[in-house]
Coordinates of C-alpha atoms and ligand atoms in Angstrom, one line a residue:
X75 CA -38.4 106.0 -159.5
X76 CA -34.7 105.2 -159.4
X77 CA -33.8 101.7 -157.7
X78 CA -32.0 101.2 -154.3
X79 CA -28.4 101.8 -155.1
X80 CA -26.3 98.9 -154.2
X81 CA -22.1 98.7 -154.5
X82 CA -21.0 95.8 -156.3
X83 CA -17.4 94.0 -156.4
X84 CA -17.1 93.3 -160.0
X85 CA -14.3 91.1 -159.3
X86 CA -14.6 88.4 -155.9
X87 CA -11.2 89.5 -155.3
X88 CA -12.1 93.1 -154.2
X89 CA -12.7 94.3 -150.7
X90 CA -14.1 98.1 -150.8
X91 CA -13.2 99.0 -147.1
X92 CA -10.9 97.1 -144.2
X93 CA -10.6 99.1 -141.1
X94 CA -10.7 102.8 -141.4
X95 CA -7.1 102.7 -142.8
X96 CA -8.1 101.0 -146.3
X97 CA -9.9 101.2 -149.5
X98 CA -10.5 99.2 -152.7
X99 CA -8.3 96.7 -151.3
X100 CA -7.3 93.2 -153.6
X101 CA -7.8 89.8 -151.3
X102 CA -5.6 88.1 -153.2
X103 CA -2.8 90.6 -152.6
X104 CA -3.9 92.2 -148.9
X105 CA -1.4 90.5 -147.0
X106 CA 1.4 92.5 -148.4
X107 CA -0.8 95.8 -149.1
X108 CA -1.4 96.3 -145.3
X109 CA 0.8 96.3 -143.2
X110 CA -0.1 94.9 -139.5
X111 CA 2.5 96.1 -137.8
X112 CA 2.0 99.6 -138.6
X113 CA 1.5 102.1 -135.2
X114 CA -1.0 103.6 -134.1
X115 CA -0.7 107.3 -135.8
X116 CA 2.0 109.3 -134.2
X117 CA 2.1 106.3 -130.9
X118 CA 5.1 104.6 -131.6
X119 CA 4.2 103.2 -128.8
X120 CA 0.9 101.2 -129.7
X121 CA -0.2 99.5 -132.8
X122 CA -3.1 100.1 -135.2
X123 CA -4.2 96.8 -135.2
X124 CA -4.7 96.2 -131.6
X125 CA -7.8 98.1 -131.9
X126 CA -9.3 95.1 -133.7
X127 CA -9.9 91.2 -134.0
X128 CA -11.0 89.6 -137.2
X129 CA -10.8 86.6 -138.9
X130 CA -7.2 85.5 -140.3
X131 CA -6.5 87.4 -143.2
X132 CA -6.3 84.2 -145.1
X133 CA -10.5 83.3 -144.9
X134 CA -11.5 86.5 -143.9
X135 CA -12.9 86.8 -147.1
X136 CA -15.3 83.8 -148.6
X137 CA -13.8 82.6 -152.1
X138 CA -16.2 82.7 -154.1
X139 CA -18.2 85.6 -152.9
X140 CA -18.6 89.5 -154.1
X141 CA -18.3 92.2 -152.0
X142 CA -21.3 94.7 -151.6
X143 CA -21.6 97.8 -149.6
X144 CA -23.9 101.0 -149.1
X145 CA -26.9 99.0 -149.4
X146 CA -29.4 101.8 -148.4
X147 CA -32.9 102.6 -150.1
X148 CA -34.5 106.2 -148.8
X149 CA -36.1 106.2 -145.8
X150 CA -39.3 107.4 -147.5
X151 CA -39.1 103.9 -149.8
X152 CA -38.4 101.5 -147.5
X153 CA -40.3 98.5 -146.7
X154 CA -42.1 98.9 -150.4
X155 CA -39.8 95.4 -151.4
X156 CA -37.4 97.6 -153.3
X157 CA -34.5 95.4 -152.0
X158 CA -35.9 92.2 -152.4
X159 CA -36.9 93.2 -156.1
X160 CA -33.2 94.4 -156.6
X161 CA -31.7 91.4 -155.6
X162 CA -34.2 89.1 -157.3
X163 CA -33.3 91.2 -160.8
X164 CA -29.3 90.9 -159.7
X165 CA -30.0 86.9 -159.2
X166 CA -31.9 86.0 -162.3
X167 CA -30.3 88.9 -164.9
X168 CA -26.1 89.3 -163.7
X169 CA -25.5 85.7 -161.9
X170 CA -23.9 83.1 -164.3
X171 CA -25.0 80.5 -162.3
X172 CA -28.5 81.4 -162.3
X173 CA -28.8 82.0 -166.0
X174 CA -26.8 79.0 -166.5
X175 CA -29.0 76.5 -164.0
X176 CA -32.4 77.7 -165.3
X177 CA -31.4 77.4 -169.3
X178 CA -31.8 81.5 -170.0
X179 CA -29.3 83.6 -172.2
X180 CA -27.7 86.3 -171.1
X181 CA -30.6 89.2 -172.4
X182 CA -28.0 92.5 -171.9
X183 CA -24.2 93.6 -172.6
X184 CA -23.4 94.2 -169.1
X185 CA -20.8 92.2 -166.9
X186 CA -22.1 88.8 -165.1
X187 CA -21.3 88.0 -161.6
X188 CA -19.4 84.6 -161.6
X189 CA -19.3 84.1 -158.1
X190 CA -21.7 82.0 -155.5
X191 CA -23.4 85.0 -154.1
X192 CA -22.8 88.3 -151.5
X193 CA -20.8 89.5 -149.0
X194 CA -21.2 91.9 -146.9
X195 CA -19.2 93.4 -143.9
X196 CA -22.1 94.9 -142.0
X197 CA -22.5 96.9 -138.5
X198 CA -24.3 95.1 -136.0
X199 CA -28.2 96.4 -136.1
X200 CA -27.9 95.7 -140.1
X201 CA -27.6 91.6 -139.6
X202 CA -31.7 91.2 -138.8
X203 CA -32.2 93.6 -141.8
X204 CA -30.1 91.7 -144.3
X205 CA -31.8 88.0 -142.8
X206 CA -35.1 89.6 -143.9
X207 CA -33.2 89.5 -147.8
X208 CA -32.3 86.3 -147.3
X209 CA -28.6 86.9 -146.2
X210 CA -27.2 84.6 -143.6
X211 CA -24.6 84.9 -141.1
X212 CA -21.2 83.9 -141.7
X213 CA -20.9 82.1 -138.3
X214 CA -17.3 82.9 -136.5
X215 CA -16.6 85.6 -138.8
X216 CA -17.7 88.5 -136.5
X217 CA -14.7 91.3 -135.9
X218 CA -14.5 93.2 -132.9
X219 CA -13.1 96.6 -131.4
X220 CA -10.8 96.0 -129.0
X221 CA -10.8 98.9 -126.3
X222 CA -7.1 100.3 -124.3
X223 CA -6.4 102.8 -122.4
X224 CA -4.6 104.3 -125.1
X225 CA -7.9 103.7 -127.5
X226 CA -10.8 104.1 -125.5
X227 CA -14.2 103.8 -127.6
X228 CA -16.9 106.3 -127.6
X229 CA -19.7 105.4 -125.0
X230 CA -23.0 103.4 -125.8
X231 CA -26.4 104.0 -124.9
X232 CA -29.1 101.8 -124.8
X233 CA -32.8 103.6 -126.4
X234 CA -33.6 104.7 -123.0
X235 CA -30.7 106.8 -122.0
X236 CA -28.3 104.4 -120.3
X237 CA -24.6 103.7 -121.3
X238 CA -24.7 100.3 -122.0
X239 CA -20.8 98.2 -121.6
X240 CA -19.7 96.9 -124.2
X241 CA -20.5 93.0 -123.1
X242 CA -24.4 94.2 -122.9
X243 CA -23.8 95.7 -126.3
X244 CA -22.5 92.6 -127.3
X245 CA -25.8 90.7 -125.6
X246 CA -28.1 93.2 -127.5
X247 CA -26.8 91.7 -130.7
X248 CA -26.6 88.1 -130.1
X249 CA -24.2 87.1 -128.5
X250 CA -22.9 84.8 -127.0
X251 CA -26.3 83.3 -127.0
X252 CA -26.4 82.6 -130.5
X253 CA -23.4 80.4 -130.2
X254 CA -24.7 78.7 -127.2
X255 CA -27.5 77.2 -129.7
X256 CA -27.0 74.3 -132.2
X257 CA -26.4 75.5 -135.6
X258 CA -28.5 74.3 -138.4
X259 CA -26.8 71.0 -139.9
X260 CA -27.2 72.1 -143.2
X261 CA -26.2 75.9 -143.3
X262 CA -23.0 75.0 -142.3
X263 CA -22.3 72.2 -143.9
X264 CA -22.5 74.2 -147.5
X265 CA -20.4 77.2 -146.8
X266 CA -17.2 79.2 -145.6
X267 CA -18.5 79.4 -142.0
X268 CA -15.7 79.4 -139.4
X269 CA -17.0 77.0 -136.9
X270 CA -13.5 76.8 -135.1
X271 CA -13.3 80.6 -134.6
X272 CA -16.9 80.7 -132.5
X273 CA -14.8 80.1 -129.2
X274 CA -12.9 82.6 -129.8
X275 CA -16.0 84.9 -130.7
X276 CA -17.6 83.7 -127.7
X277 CA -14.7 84.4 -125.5
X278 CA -14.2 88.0 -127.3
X279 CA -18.6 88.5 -126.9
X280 CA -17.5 88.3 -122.9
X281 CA -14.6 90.6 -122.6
X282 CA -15.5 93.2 -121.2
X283 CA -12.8 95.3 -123.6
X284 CA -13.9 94.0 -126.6
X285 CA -17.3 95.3 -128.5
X286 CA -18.9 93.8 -131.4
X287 CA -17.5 95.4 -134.7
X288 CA -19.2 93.8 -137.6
X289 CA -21.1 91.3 -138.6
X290 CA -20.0 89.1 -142.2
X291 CA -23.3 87.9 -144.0
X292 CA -23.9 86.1 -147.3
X293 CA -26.2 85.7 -150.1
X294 CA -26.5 82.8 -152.3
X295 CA -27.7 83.1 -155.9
X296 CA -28.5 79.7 -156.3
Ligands
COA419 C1 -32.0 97.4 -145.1 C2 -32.7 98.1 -146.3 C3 -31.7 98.2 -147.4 C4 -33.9 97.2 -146.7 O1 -34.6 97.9 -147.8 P1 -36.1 97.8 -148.1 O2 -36.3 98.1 -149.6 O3 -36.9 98.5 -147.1 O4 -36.4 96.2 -147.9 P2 -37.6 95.4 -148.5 O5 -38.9 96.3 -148.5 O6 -37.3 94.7 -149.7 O7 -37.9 94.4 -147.3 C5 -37.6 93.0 -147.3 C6 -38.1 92.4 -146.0 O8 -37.3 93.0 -145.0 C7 -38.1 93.6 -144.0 N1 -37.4 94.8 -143.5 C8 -37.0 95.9 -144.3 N2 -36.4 96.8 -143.5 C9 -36.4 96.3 -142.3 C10 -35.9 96.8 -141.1 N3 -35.3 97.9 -141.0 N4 -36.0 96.0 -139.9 C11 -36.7 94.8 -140.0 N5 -37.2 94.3 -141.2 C12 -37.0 95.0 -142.3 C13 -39.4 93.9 -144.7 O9 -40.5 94.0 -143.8 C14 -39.5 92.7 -145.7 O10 -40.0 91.6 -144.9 P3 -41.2 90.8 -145.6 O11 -40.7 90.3 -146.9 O12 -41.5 89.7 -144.5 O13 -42.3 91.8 -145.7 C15 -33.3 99.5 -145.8 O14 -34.0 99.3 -144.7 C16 -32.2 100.5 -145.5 O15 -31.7 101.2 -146.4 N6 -31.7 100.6 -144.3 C17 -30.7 101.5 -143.9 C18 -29.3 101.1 -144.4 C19 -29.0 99.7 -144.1 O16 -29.1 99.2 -142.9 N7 -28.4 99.0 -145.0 C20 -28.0 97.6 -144.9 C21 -26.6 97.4 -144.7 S1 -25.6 97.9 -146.1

């Protein structure tokens, strides 16, 4: 049986996807590749980014991380530890680090991954999945659509039928509450959280224009 399949960022200085607008994007370089002040198709009017909030382009990405994306094993396989396997092979075969910290030679020809871990830009109901893996939150990093008149986003519903606004969306998915709770010390101590952008997330969770986009998790290899 073939493995989950899992994209990879050879280099930390990739992004595969920002906005709808952008692909195979270079960090390092994205300030001048996009351009933020572009409008909104044909409205001169109204700009493109207004639909969104994110982190500041210059730590919306963390350093020394990869980017991953379409994580997705078959529905029929799921559940059967394929992921957790993948990753374990990923950690102890391809990480530098790893090889490096537990004495083992590098046993294929294949690129290694020299960074600290994962990243991953994912939608909201994939956050409890990617805990289960061993991701973490990337506190303060979540991105948000931002609704207007002149962008209005397609309607919600909750599993029973009702349209659900977009600050009960946000609720369904944590927040604000999870902001409203004492981090652990530790966690966020050792990484590229952004603890000074949670009161901003927590005054974007309760806007009643603004719905929860993505979330940004991690994954250490050490
Ligand atoms: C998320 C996904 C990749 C996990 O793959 P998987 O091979 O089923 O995961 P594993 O079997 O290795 O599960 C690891 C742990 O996560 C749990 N888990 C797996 N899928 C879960 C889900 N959908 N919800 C809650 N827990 C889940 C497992 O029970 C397991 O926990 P355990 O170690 O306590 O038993 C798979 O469910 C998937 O393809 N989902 C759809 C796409 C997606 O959401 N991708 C992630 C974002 S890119």
């Amino acid at each position: 049986m073939r493995g989950p399949p899992v994209l990879v960022a050879c280099s930390k200085d990739t992004i595969f996807f920002f906005t709808g607008r952008y692909n195979n994007l270079r960090y390092s370089t994205l300030a001048e590749t996009v351009d933020f002040d572009q409008p909104d198709g044909e409205d001169r009017d109204h700009k493109w980014f207004a639909r969104f909030a994110f982190p500041e382009i210059h730590r919306f990405k963390p350093k020394g991380y990869h980017h991953i994306a379409n994580f997705v094993v078959a529905k029929e396989h799921r559940k059967a530890h394929l992921s957790s396997l993948m990753l374990a092979a990923i950690r102890t075969h391809y990480s530098r680090d790893h090889l490096r910290a537990h004495g083992r030679s590098v046993g294929h020809a294949q690129h290694l991954l020299c960074g600290r871990g994962f990243w991953q830009i994912g939608d909201p109901p994939w956050l409890a999945r990617m805990e289960h893996l061993d991701f973490f939150l990337r506190r303060g990093a979540e991105s948000f659509f931002i609704e207007h008149d002149w962008a209005p986003l397609a309607k919600i519903y909750d599993a029973t039928g009702t349209e659900l606004t977009n600050v009960a969306f946000n609720v369904s998915y944590g927040l604000p509450a999870r902001y409203l709770e004492q981090a652990p010390a530790t966690l966020v101590a050792e990484h590229e959280h952004l603890l000074d952008r949670i009161p901003e997330v927590l005054r974007l969770s309760r806007d009643p224009r603004a719905k929860l986009q993505y979330f940004q998790a991690m994954f250490d290899f050490l």
